[in-house]
Coordinates of C-alpha atoms and ligand atoms in Angstrom, one line a residue:
M1 CA 7.5 10.9 25.5
T2 CA 9.2 12.9 27.9
S3 CA 12.3 13.4 25.8
D4 CA 13.0 16.8 24.8
R5 CA 14.5 17.7 21.5
D6 CA 18.5 18.4 22.9
T7 CA 18.6 15.0 24.1
P8 CA 17.7 12.3 21.9
P9 CA 15.5 9.5 23.2
S10 CA 17.3 6.4 24.1
S11 CA 16.8 3.4 26.2
G12 CA 18.0 4.3 28.7
E13 CA 19.4 0.7 29.8
D14 CA 20.3 -1.3 26.6
P15 CA 23.5 -0.6 25.6
E16 CA 23.0 -2.1 21.8
T17 CA 20.3 -0.2 21.5
D18 CA 22.1 3.2 22.4
R19 CA 24.7 1.9 19.8
L20 CA 22.1 1.4 17.0
L21 CA 20.2 4.8 17.6
D22 CA 23.4 6.6 17.4
G23 CA 24.7 4.3 14.2
I24 CA 21.2 4.7 12.6
R25 CA 20.8 8.6 13.1
S26 CA 24.6 8.9 11.5
G27 CA 23.8 7.0 8.6
Q28 CA 25.9 4.4 9.3
R29 CA 24.6 1.6 6.8
A30 CA 26.0 -1.4 9.0
A31 CA 24.0 0.0 12.3
L32 CA 21.0 0.6 9.6
A33 CA 21.8 -3.1 8.4
R34 CA 21.4 -4.7 12.1
A35 CA 18.5 -2.8 13.6
I36 CA 16.3 -4.1 10.1
T37 CA 17.6 -7.9 11.3
T38 CA 16.2 -6.8 14.8
V39 CA 13.0 -5.6 13.5
E40 CA 12.7 -8.9 11.8
S41 CA 13.4 -10.7 14.5
K42 CA 10.6 -12.9 16.6
K43 CA 12.8 -13.0 19.7
V44 CA 10.9 -11.1 22.3
D45 CA 14.1 -9.1 23.3
H46 CA 14.5 -8.7 20.0
R47 CA 11.3 -7.3 19.6
R48 CA 11.4 -5.3 22.9
R49 CA 14.6 -3.7 21.5
A50 CA 12.7 -2.8 18.0
R51 CA 9.8 -1.3 20.0
A52 CA 12.3 1.0 21.9
I53 CA 14.4 2.0 18.3
L54 CA 11.2 2.6 16.9
Q55 CA 10.1 5.0 19.7
A56 CA 12.9 6.9 20.1
L57 CA 13.6 7.4 16.1
L58 CA 10.2 8.6 15.7
P59 CA 10.8 12.3 15.4
D60 CA 13.3 11.4 12.7
T61 CA 10.7 9.8 10.5
G62 CA 8.0 10.6 8.5
K63 CA 10.2 12.8 6.2
A64 CA 10.8 10.6 2.7
V65 CA 9.1 10.6 -0.7
R66 CA 7.4 7.2 0.1
L67 CA 6.5 5.3 -3.3
G68 CA 5.4 1.9 -4.1
I69 CA 5.9 0.5 -7.3
T70 CA 4.2 -2.8 -8.8
G71 CA 3.8 -4.2 -11.7
V72 CA 3.7 -8.2 -13.5
P73 CA 6.7 -10.3 -13.4
G74 CA 9.2 -8.8 -16.2
V75 CA 7.4 -5.5 -16.4
G76 CA 10.4 -3.9 -15.4
K77 CA 10.3 -3.0 -12.2
S78 CA 14.0 -3.8 -11.0
T79 CA 15.1 -2.1 -14.1
T80 CA 13.3 0.7 -13.5
I81 CA 13.6 1.0 -9.9
D82 CA 17.9 0.9 -10.8
A83 CA 17.3 3.4 -13.6
L84 CA 14.9 6.3 -11.1
G85 CA 17.0 5.6 -8.0
T86 CA 20.5 6.5 -9.7
L87 CA 18.8 9.3 -11.2
L88 CA 17.7 10.4 -8.0
T89 CA 21.0 9.9 -6.3
E90 CA 22.8 12.2 -8.8
K91 CA 20.2 14.7 -7.8
G92 CA 21.8 14.7 -4.4
H93 CA 18.4 12.2 -2.6
R94 CA 19.5 8.6 -0.4
V95 CA 17.2 6.3 -2.0
A96 CA 16.1 2.8 0.0
V97 CA 14.8 0.3 -1.7
L98 CA 12.5 -2.4 -0.2
A99 CA 10.2 -5.0 -1.4
V100 CA 7.1 -6.7 0.0
D101 CA 7.3 -10.2 -1.5
P102 CA 5.3 -12.9 1.1
S103 CA 5.4 -15.5 -1.6
S104 CA 9.3 -15.3 -0.8
T105 CA 11.0 -18.3 0.0
R106 CA 14.1 -17.7 -1.3
T107 CA 16.9 -16.2 1.0
G108 CA 20.1 -14.8 0.0
G109 CA 19.2 -15.9 -3.6
S110 CA 16.6 -12.6 -3.9
I111 CA 19.5 -9.8 -2.5
L112 CA 21.6 -11.6 -4.9
G113 CA 18.5 -11.5 -7.5
D114 CA 17.8 -8.0 -6.8
K115 CA 21.3 -6.8 -6.7
T116 CA 22.4 -8.1 -9.8
R117 CA 18.8 -6.3 -11.4
M118 CA 19.8 -3.1 -9.8
E119 CA 23.6 -3.0 -10.8
R120 CA 24.2 0.8 -10.4
L121 CA 22.4 0.8 -7.1
A122 CA 23.5 -2.1 -5.6
V123 CA 27.4 -0.6 -5.5
D124 CA 25.9 3.6 -5.3
A125 CA 26.9 4.7 -1.9
N126 CA 23.6 6.8 -1.3
A127 CA 21.3 4.0 -2.1
F128 CA 20.7 1.2 0.1
I129 CA 18.5 -1.9 -1.2
R130 CA 16.6 -4.6 1.0
P131 CA 15.0 -7.5 0.0
S132 CA 11.7 -8.9 1.2
P133 CA 11.9 -10.5 4.5
S134 CA 11.7 -13.8 4.9
A135 CA 8.3 -15.7 4.0
G136 CA 5.3 -15.3 6.2
T137 CA 2.0 -13.8 6.4
L138 CA 1.3 -11.0 3.9
G139 CA 0.3 -9.0 7.4
G140 CA 4.1 -10.0 9.2
V141 CA 6.0 -9.4 6.1
A142 CA 4.0 -5.9 5.4
A143 CA 4.9 -5.0 9.0
R144 CA 8.2 -5.5 9.0
T145 CA 9.1 -3.5 5.8
R146 CA 6.7 -0.9 7.3
E147 CA 9.1 -0.5 10.3
T148 CA 11.9 -0.9 7.8
M149 CA 10.9 2.2 6.3
L150 CA 11.0 4.1 9.3
L151 CA 14.7 2.8 9.9
C152 CA 15.7 4.2 6.7
E153 CA 14.0 7.8 7.2
A154 CA 15.9 8.0 10.6
A155 CA 18.7 7.4 8.8
G156 CA 18.3 9.7 6.2
Y157 CA 17.0 8.2 3.3
D158 CA 14.7 10.9 1.9
V159 CA 13.2 8.2 -1.1
V160 CA 12.0 5.1 -0.2
I161 CA 11.0 2.6 -3.1
V162 CA 8.9 -0.4 -1.9
E163 CA 8.7 -3.1 -4.6
T164 CA 6.1 -5.8 -4.7
V165 CA 5.1 -8.8 -7.2
G166 CA 1.3 -8.3 -8.0
I167 CA 0.7 -11.2 -5.9
G168 CA -2.3 -11.8 -3.9
Q169 CA -3.1 -8.7 -2.0
S170 CA 0.5 -7.5 -1.6
E171 CA -0.5 -4.6 -3.7
T172 CA -3.0 -3.0 -1.3
A173 CA -0.5 -4.1 1.5
V174 CA 2.3 -1.6 -0.4
A175 CA -0.2 1.1 -1.2
E176 CA -1.3 1.6 2.2
M177 CA 2.5 2.0 3.1
V178 CA 3.5 4.3 0.6
D179 CA 2.1 7.8 -0.3
T180 CA 2.3 7.5 -4.0
F181 CA 1.5 4.1 -5.7
L182 CA 2.8 3.6 -8.9
V183 CA 1.4 0.8 -11.4
L184 CA 4.1 -0.3 -14.1
G185 CA 2.3 -1.7 -17.0
L186 CA 3.9 -2.8 -20.5
P187 CA 3.4 -1.9 -24.4
G188 CA 0.0 -3.9 -25.8
A189 CA -2.0 -3.0 -22.6
G190 CA -5.2 -3.5 -25.6
D191 CA -5.2 -6.7 -24.8
E192 CA -7.2 -6.4 -21.8
L193 CA -5.0 -4.9 -20.1
Q194 CA -2.1 -7.2 -20.1
G195 CA -3.3 -9.1 -16.9
I196 CA -3.1 -6.2 -14.8
K197 CA -6.0 -6.6 -12.1
K198 CA -8.7 -3.8 -12.5
G199 CA -8.2 -3.6 -8.9
V200 CA -4.6 -1.9 -9.0
I201 CA -5.8 -0.2 -11.7
E202 CA -7.9 1.3 -9.1
I203 CA -5.6 1.8 -6.6
A204 CA -2.9 3.2 -8.7
D205 CA -1.9 7.0 -8.5
I206 CA 0.1 6.9 -11.2
I207 CA 0.5 4.7 -14.6
A208 CA 3.9 4.3 -16.2
V209 CA 3.6 2.0 -19.1
N210 CA 7.3 0.5 -19.1
K211 CA 9.9 -0.8 -22.6
A212 CA 8.7 2.7 -24.6
D213 CA 11.8 2.5 -26.8
G214 CA 13.3 1.1 -29.7
D215 CA 9.9 -0.8 -31.7
N216 CA 8.0 -0.9 -28.7
A217 CA 7.3 3.2 -28.3
P218 CA 4.4 3.6 -30.3
R219 CA 2.6 0.7 -29.0
A220 CA 3.6 2.0 -25.5
R221 CA 1.9 5.8 -26.5
Q222 CA -1.0 3.4 -27.9
A223 CA -1.2 1.2 -24.3
A224 CA -0.7 4.6 -22.8
A225 CA -4.1 6.3 -24.7
E226 CA -6.1 3.0 -23.5
Y227 CA -4.9 3.3 -19.5
R228 CA -6.0 6.6 -19.6
S229 CA -9.9 5.9 -21.2
A230 CA -9.9 2.9 -18.6
L231 CA -9.2 5.4 -16.0
Q232 CA -12.2 7.7 -16.8
I233 CA -14.4 5.0 -15.9
L234 CA -13.1 4.6 -12.9
T235 CA -14.2 6.6 -9.9
S236 CA -10.3 7.8 -8.1
P237 CA -10.2 7.6 -4.4
D238 CA -8.9 11.0 -4.1
A239 CA -10.7 13.3 -6.1
S240 CA -8.6 16.3 -6.2
W241 CA -6.3 13.8 -8.1
R242 CA -6.3 12.4 -11.6
P243 CA -3.9 9.7 -12.0
P244 CA -1.5 10.6 -14.7
V245 CA -0.1 8.2 -17.6
V246 CA 3.2 8.0 -19.0
T247 CA 5.5 6.3 -21.1
I248 CA 9.0 5.3 -19.9
S249 CA 12.1 3.3 -20.6
G250 CA 13.5 1.8 -17.7
L251 CA 16.4 0.7 -19.9
T252 CA 17.3 4.1 -21.6
G253 CA 16.0 6.1 -18.8
D254 CA 13.3 8.0 -21.5
G255 CA 10.7 9.3 -19.1
L256 CA 11.9 8.8 -15.5
D257 CA 12.5 12.8 -15.3
L258 CA 8.9 13.2 -16.1
L259 CA 7.9 10.0 -13.5
W260 CA 10.0 11.2 -11.3
T261 CA 7.7 14.9 -11.9
E262 CA 4.3 13.6 -11.3
V263 CA 5.4 11.7 -8.3
L264 CA 6.7 15.3 -7.0
N265 CA 3.0 16.4 -8.4
H266 CA 1.3 14.0 -6.5
R267 CA 2.9 15.2 -3.2
L268 CA 2.2 18.8 -3.9
N269 CA -1.5 18.5 -4.7
G270 CA -2.0 16.2 -1.5
E271 CA -0.3 18.6 0.3
Q272 CA -2.5 21.3 -0.7
S273 CA -6.0 19.2 -0.6
G274 CA -4.8 17.9 2.6
A275 CA -5.2 14.2 1.2
F276 CA -1.6 14.1 2.0
D277 CA -1.5 14.2 5.8
D278 CA -4.7 12.7 6.0
K279 CA -3.8 9.3 4.1
R280 CA -0.5 9.2 6.2
R281 CA -2.8 9.9 9.5
R282 CA -4.9 6.9 8.3
Q283 CA -2.4 4.6 7.3
Q284 CA -0.6 4.9 11.3
V285 CA -4.0 4.5 12.8
A286 CA -4.2 1.3 10.4
W287 CA -1.3 0.6 10.9
M288 CA -1.9 0.5 14.9
W289 CA -4.7 -1.8 14.5
T290 CA -3.1 -4.4 12.5
M291 CA -0.1 -4.3 15.2
I292 CA -2.7 -5.1 17.3
R293 CA -4.1 -8.2 15.7
E294 CA -0.7 -9.5 14.7
Q295 CA 0.1 -9.3 18.4
M296 CA -2.5 -11.0 19.4
M297 CA -1.7 -13.8 17.3
A298 CA 1.8 -13.5 18.3
A299 CA 0.5 -13.8 22.1
I300 CA -1.3 -17.1 21.2
Q301 CA 1.5 -18.8 20.0
H302 CA 3.8 -17.5 22.6
R303 CA 1.9 -19.1 25.6
T304 CA 2.2 -22.6 25.3
D305 CA -0.9 -23.0 27.4
V306 CA -2.9 -21.0 25.3
R307 CA -1.3 -23.0 22.5
A308 CA -2.4 -26.3 23.8
R309 CA -5.9 -25.3 24.8
V310 CA -6.4 -23.7 20.7
G311 CA -5.6 -27.1 20.0
E312 CA -8.2 -28.9 21.8
L313 CA -10.4 -26.5 21.2
E314 CA -9.9 -26.9 17.1
T315 CA -10.6 -30.5 17.7
A316 CA -13.7 -29.9 19.3
V317 CA -14.7 -26.9 17.4
A318 CA -14.4 -29.0 14.0
G319 CA -16.0 -32.4 15.8
G320 CA -19.1 -29.9 16.3
D321 CA -18.7 -30.5 20.4
V322 CA -18.2 -26.8 21.1
A323 CA -19.5 -23.6 19.6
A324 CA -16.9 -21.6 17.3
T325 CA -18.1 -18.7 19.6
V326 CA -17.5 -20.2 22.9
A327 CA -14.4 -21.6 22.0
A328 CA -13.3 -18.2 21.4
D329 CA -14.7 -16.6 24.5
E330 CA -12.3 -18.9 26.2
I331 CA -9.3 -18.1 24.8
T332 CA -10.0 -14.3 24.9
R333 CA -10.2 -14.6 28.3
M334 CA -7.4 -17.0 28.7
L335 CA -5.3 -13.9 27.2
G336 CA -6.7 -11.9 30.1
L337 CA -9.0 -9.6 28.1
G338 CA -11.9 -10.5 30.0
E339 CA -15.1 -11.0 28.7
V340 CA -15.9 -9.5 25.0
Ligands
GTP1 N1 13.0 -2.8 -24.1 C1 13.2 -3.2 -22.7 N2 13.4 -3.9 -22.0 C2 12.9 -3.8 -20.5 C3 12.8 -2.3 -20.0 N3 12.9 -2.6 -18.5 C4 13.0 -3.6 -18.8 N4 13.3 -4.5 -19.1 C5 13.6 -6.0 -19.6 O1 12.4 -7.0 -19.4 C6 13.1 -7.8 -18.3 C7 12.8 -8.1 -16.9 O2 13.4 -6.5 -16.0 P1 13.3 -6.5 -14.8 O3 13.8 -5.2 -14.8 O4 14.1 -7.8 -14.3 O5 11.6 -7.1 -14.5 P2 11.0 -7.3 -13.5 O6 9.8 -6.9 -13.0 O7 11.7 -6.4 -12.1 O8 10.9 -8.4 -13.0 P3 10.4 -9.3 -11.6 O9 11.8 -9.5 -10.9 O10 10.9 -10.8 -12.0 O11 9.4 -9.5 -11.2 C8 15.1 -7.8 -18.5 O12 15.4 -8.6 -19.5 C9 14.8 -6.1 -18.5 O13 16.4 -6.1 -19.8 C10 12.6 -1.2 -20.9 O14 12.3 0.2 -20.8 N5 12.6 -1.2 -22.2
MG2 MG1 12.6 -7.7 -10.4

C-alpha cells in the first residue's frame, strides 16, 4: 500500500467507508457494529466496502490477545467468559467476545441468550459481545468471525475471546484463528474424558476443569490429574509448550487469575520460541486460501450463466454422461481461469 502513517488510508471515494474507518479508529461501538454488519453482508457492494475497510485497518490489527474457548454445552463457557472478561476489564483491558456457531439458525434469540448469560459483560462499557454470524457454511461463518476479530482489534479491543460449541469442525476453525486455544472440561472427566473428543485435547493449549467449587472441588482436581496424564501420551503441536491443566470456577471466579496467567505464559513462551509469529503467519496464509476457495464458490453463485451450467452438468455427471473431471474443467474455463 502506498499510504504513509500520517494519513490513515481511506477509500478515497466512499463516504460511508470513511465514516466507518473514523468511527472504528476512535472506538465507537455503533461504527464497529455497522462495520461488522458490512463484513457479514453478502451484497457485492458491501463486500467491496468490507475489503476496503479491512485493508485500510490492517496496520491497526493483530495486537490483541486472541483466545479461543470451547467445551460441551453446559460446561460453563458463557459463565466463565463473563467472569474472566469482567476480571480483564477491571484490569483495564477492553474485551471483545465473538462466537462461531455454524449450526445456529437462531437470530435475535442467540444475542439475547448469550447476553443474559453474560450479565456483567453485556453492560460493561469496556466489553463488546457479538453473537455468531447466522447459519452458513463453517468456512463462511469462520471467515466473517475472523474479519470481525480484525475490526474489534482496530477498535482498540486488546483481548478477543472467540467461543465455539463442540460441533463438527468448528473447534478446529476457531483454533486456527486464535493464538491460544482453551478447552473447558468438567469434574468427573474420568468417565472417558466426559465426551470431549480426543482431537480437541490435541489442539488445546490450555485445559481448564470448570465448576471446581463446593462439593465438586475434589472431583475437579481428580479430573485435572486425569487430563494431565491423558496429555502425556499426546504429542503437542508446539514442542516448546506443554499444555497446563488448571481448575477454575466460572461461578465463583476461583482460578481465573491463574488461568489468565497461563494465557499470558503461552503468549510469552510463543514469542520467545518463535511459535507465536509462525502461527500467526501460517494462519494468515491459510486464511488467504480459505478466502480463495470461498470466493470461487461465490463466483459460481453470482454468475447466472455459470450457475445454470453447473446445474446442467450436475445432472449430466449424475447420469454418467459427462466425466466429473470434464465438468469441472468446463466450469473453471467459464470462470475465466483457463485450462488447469
Ligand atoms: N457450580 C458451578 N456451576 C456453573 C459454573 N459455571 C457454569 N455453571 C452453571 O452451568 C450451567 C451452564 O453454564 P453456561 O455458562 O451457560 O454453559 P455454556 O457452556 O455456555 O453452555 P452452552 O451455551 O449451552 O453451550 C449454568 O446453570 C451455570 O450456572 C461453575 O463454575 N460452577
Ligand atoms: Mg453459552
